[in-house]
Amino acid sequence: MTTAEFLDITPDPKVLLALTQTPLKPLDALCELIDNGIDAFAAASMEGIPLSHRLVEVTVPGASVVKRGEGMVRVYDNGGGLDRIGLENTLRAGFSGKNRFDTLGLFGMGFNIATGKLGRRTRVTTARQSDQMALQVTLDLPTIVRSRSFNVPVEIVPKPTNFEHGTIVEVDGWWPDGDSNAGFAAQLGAIPKLLLRQQLGRRYATVLKRSNDDSIRVLVNQDALEPFEHCVWSESRFVERKGWGTIPAQITFNEVIATQRRCVMDGAAIPTDSNACLECQSEEFRTVDERIRGWVGIQRYDDNNKFGIDLIRKGRTIRVSEKDAFFNYQNEVGESVKEYPTDQQTGRIVGEVHLDHVPVDFQKQDFQRTTDEWIRAVAFLRGASLLPSSWSGDERNETPVSKLFQGYRKVRNPGKSDMYMGRWDESTNKPTRISRAIEAEYYQRFVNKEPGFFDDSKWWELVESAGIQPIVGLSECPHCGFQNLPSDEVCDGCDALLRSKPCVACGEAIQQSAVQCPHCGASQIPEVIEPWSCNVCGQTNDVESDKCVECDSIRGSESPISAAALQRDSSAADEYSFKNRVFTLTDGRKTEPLDIETFRAGVLRPAWNADPVPSITFRSPGRIKVFVNESHPLFAQLGTSPQQLVAIEAAQYLYSLRTDLQGRPGHTVPNIAAQILAEVWSDVLVRTPESTAESIRAIFERIPDRIVTDDAADFYDELDEFEQRQLADRLISLGRLDELTELKRTGAYLQFTGPSVLAKLFRHQPSSWFGSVWNDVLPDAADVGVAAAATAMEQKVGNYSRCLEDCAAYLRFIYPDPLIVARAQASKDYLEAHLL
């Protein structure tokens, strides 16, 4: 007969100290305690306990208070409160009586880890509405370890003042120097309180946005948390992409992708071939929907890091700006391949996705990515590869993330085509993106919830106006927007000063040409007793002359090419600027940090009546100011970019600083300039076969809307069989084949044809394109004669036709040969420069 013997495997109380060694960030520890408070409201709802004015109050001491050994971390909720058993279970390490699919997560371990890392002593006070007294337990970890017992006394105490029901958790007794958790609470206290509220507002945005009976307020040191808002384009905005049609800037979803049987007691999955929970043996179960809800969309600005999708579980953001799951793809050999962003360094796909059914790790740092629930969710949201080149056959990835990727993966053309804010660039005669400074200003106004900036109407104005060429020769008043002549000193629209100087006596701003101050009456002509030199043209004038005999400027006029004068009449060009950059020279040593501040100026003349120059530069140690005239022929005609000129200015400065390297092979201005261009502006200037193809496609996408013709219906019959089949395939993919008859009648079918068809249409009827598609006109025979008009038409039509055909041919076969890329790019530039 066998005698059974039993072993006592109750863990040593030191296990509580071991839990405090679990890696956890201070903010995550605080969130564990806030989660408990939020879960208290979910528990009360499931038990049918009515609660109003739901509140979680958080108190975090400052770092200096913690370092003095004072203060406490305190989290209070006015939830339903706990009875004696509920309190015992909450404090028991590893226990979680909470259904893991109805609350924020597994909290038995999390509570002990969070409180144990913050401090040595945790006091929990709780009471229900019906209780006359409150229950209170103090966990003193060193005392528990010394006693080698898990038994802790529970006290019955009077309810604290203004405490009717709920739970209070207080942690103090900071760990001393030498302990691995020393300074942990101080790190939490050192987080600036505004930043702390912002980070918590991001994590609990969904909870904070709830309305009516489910609303919860969270206070941190008496200041309410504000929910984080994504700065995204509205659902009404969209782009058009060939083969995809309209792609909105925001895609919402709320779908059940699978169902499971879950244990009512602990939420564990019950296999289809079992009628009992494998963890607790309970036979009570319910059906749980794997519901994915939320949205993905396009941020109004792109950024190197501030993009990605927030993944949320039961109102708590578990992953902020998740990128790896959605923008990297594991290929057939298991390698992680980055798919977005690759065309540029910045991204703008964002979103908020609720995965309430997907389990998280016990620290709630991440979802459990090996579970079937996670794998199914990612498949629904992003599918397989985002790159069409990786798709097989006719299959294509039409998941929400993939659709946004196909529509918004690049920002090549500011304006409606790529949905990005821009302005008209006179040097290139095409739109360019707005400066980062303007983006930052607009975002701050979004944060302030200003009308037009919190919604996207003001942002959209910059999208719509990006492709509108300003009136040549007029400058816009910064105050009222009125168009004034460049020489005007006072705005004709609002009387604001456009070109001013300070009065020599009272300092008030007055017109630049004023000889007397209208405020104090002081003369602006300095007293001199000897001939004076004009600051404008350098002419020497007689003592009696109040105006320069050469340029007619009044005595004492400011030099128009001084840094102050140029900066006053210029605008910042952030896209040609950089800050705190260092570069490596030929000896391997790095330069001192360099700032380049570039301004967009008008005509620049280095001296009176001198020929215009492309730039004027002012240097000081570690800083260069460059004023650039983008309309100068160097840029507008010869193809030099402002970035190249700025790089040369910076290179000349860095070259001159190292006289010890002069004469050494490799230490030249061109080599330094090349390094600057590669490190600062490579993503803007590099023209790859793919980027050239993308820019050509953008040209052809803009043409159909501009075509004015009455002959489009007849032209359809000019299409060959292949072109007609290609058009039909496109309409079938869009579900619009039944509209072909009407599209032929109106000519709207041209929007769905390929580049080669548009090139053929131009050859068929070129005259209608001038003035509607091209910003060019054909000469009138009545003005120049029939023969001259015919010759001019032949030349112009030939130029445009060859460029269209070059671009169309390039898109059929994207050649890597640099000469062919250059030819296609030149043709594209010619068409783009003349496109209305």
Short mmCIF file of N, CA and C in Angstrom, two decimals, residues 5 19 27 132 170 205 251 256 316 330 362 373 375 417 432 439 488 530 540 561 568 619 649 702 736 819:
data_model
loop_
_atom_site.label_atom_id
_atom_site.label_comp_id
_atom_site.label_asym_id
_atom_site.label_seq_id
_atom_site.Cartn_x
_atom_site.Cartn_y
_atom_site.Cartn_z
N GLU A 5 2.37 11.39 0.38
CA GLU A 5 2.94 12.48 1.17
C GLU A 5 2.81 13.79 0.39
N LEU A 19 9.22 40.38 -7.08
CA LEU A 19 8.34 41.02 -8.07
C LEU A 19 8.75 42.47 -8.33
N LEU A 27 6.00 55.63 -15.33
CA LEU A 27 4.67 56.00 -15.83
C LEU A 27 3.78 54.78 -15.94
N GLN A 132 -20.87 51.05 6.89
CA GLN A 132 -20.77 52.15 7.86
C GLN A 132 -19.31 52.52 8.09
N GLU A 170 -2.53 54.25 -1.46
CA GLU A 170 -1.49 55.21 -1.10
C GLU A 170 -0.16 54.47 -0.97
N ALA A 205 -7.21 58.42 -23.66
CA ALA A 205 -8.04 59.30 -24.48
C ALA A 205 -9.44 58.74 -24.68
N ILE A 251 -10.52 56.16 -42.82
CA ILE A 251 -11.30 54.94 -43.05
C ILE A 251 -11.73 54.39 -41.69
N VAL A 256 -16.93 42.34 -36.76
CA VAL A 256 -16.62 41.12 -36.02
C VAL A 256 -15.93 40.16 -36.99
N ARG A 316 -7.79 51.80 -22.66
CA ARG A 316 -6.39 52.12 -22.34
C ARG A 316 -5.52 51.87 -23.57
N GLN A 330 7.04 40.71 -42.78
CA GLN A 330 7.95 39.55 -42.75
C GLN A 330 7.83 38.80 -44.06
N PHE A 362 1.25 40.68 -18.80
CA PHE A 362 0.78 41.06 -17.46
C PHE A 362 1.24 42.46 -17.07
N GLU A 373 -5.66 35.63 -31.80
CA GLU A 373 -6.44 36.87 -31.84
C GLU A 373 -5.62 38.01 -32.45
N ILE A 375 -2.96 37.73 -34.48
CA ILE A 375 -2.65 37.44 -35.88
C ILE A 375 -3.85 37.75 -36.77
N SER A 417 -3.37 66.81 -55.19
CA SER A 417 -2.98 65.49 -55.72
C SER A 417 -2.42 64.59 -54.63
N THR A 432 5.34 74.04 -53.89
CA THR A 432 6.28 73.42 -52.96
C THR A 432 5.63 73.41 -51.58
N GLU A 439 3.71 74.76 -40.23
CA GLU A 439 3.07 73.54 -39.73
C GLU A 439 2.99 73.57 -38.21
N ASP A 488 5.11 99.76 -52.94
CA ASP A 488 4.23 100.42 -51.97
C ASP A 488 4.80 100.31 -50.57
N GLU A 530 29.46 118.21 -43.32
CA GLU A 530 30.43 117.86 -44.34
C GLU A 530 29.74 117.00 -45.39
N THR A 540 28.81 110.34 -53.14
CA THR A 540 29.14 111.42 -52.21
C THR A 540 28.33 112.65 -52.61
N ILE A 561 20.70 96.60 -48.88
CA ILE A 561 21.30 95.25 -48.81
C ILE A 561 21.92 94.98 -47.44
N ARG A 568 13.81 92.16 -43.14
CA ARG A 568 12.50 92.78 -42.95
C ARG A 568 11.60 92.58 -44.17
N ARG A 619 27.78 86.30 -42.80
CA ARG A 619 28.37 85.25 -41.98
C ARG A 619 28.74 85.78 -40.60
N GLU A 649 27.51 77.93 -50.22
CA GLU A 649 27.82 78.99 -49.24
C GLU A 649 28.33 78.38 -47.94
N ARG A 702 -3.25 65.18 -63.54
CA ARG A 702 -3.78 66.54 -63.51
C ARG A 702 -4.33 66.99 -64.86
N ARG A 736 -17.60 50.52 -62.44
CA ARG A 736 -18.29 51.60 -63.16
C ARG A 736 -18.42 51.31 -64.66
N LEU A 819 20.68 58.24 -68.27
CA LEU A 819 20.40 59.16 -69.38
C LEU A 819 18.91 59.16 -69.73
#
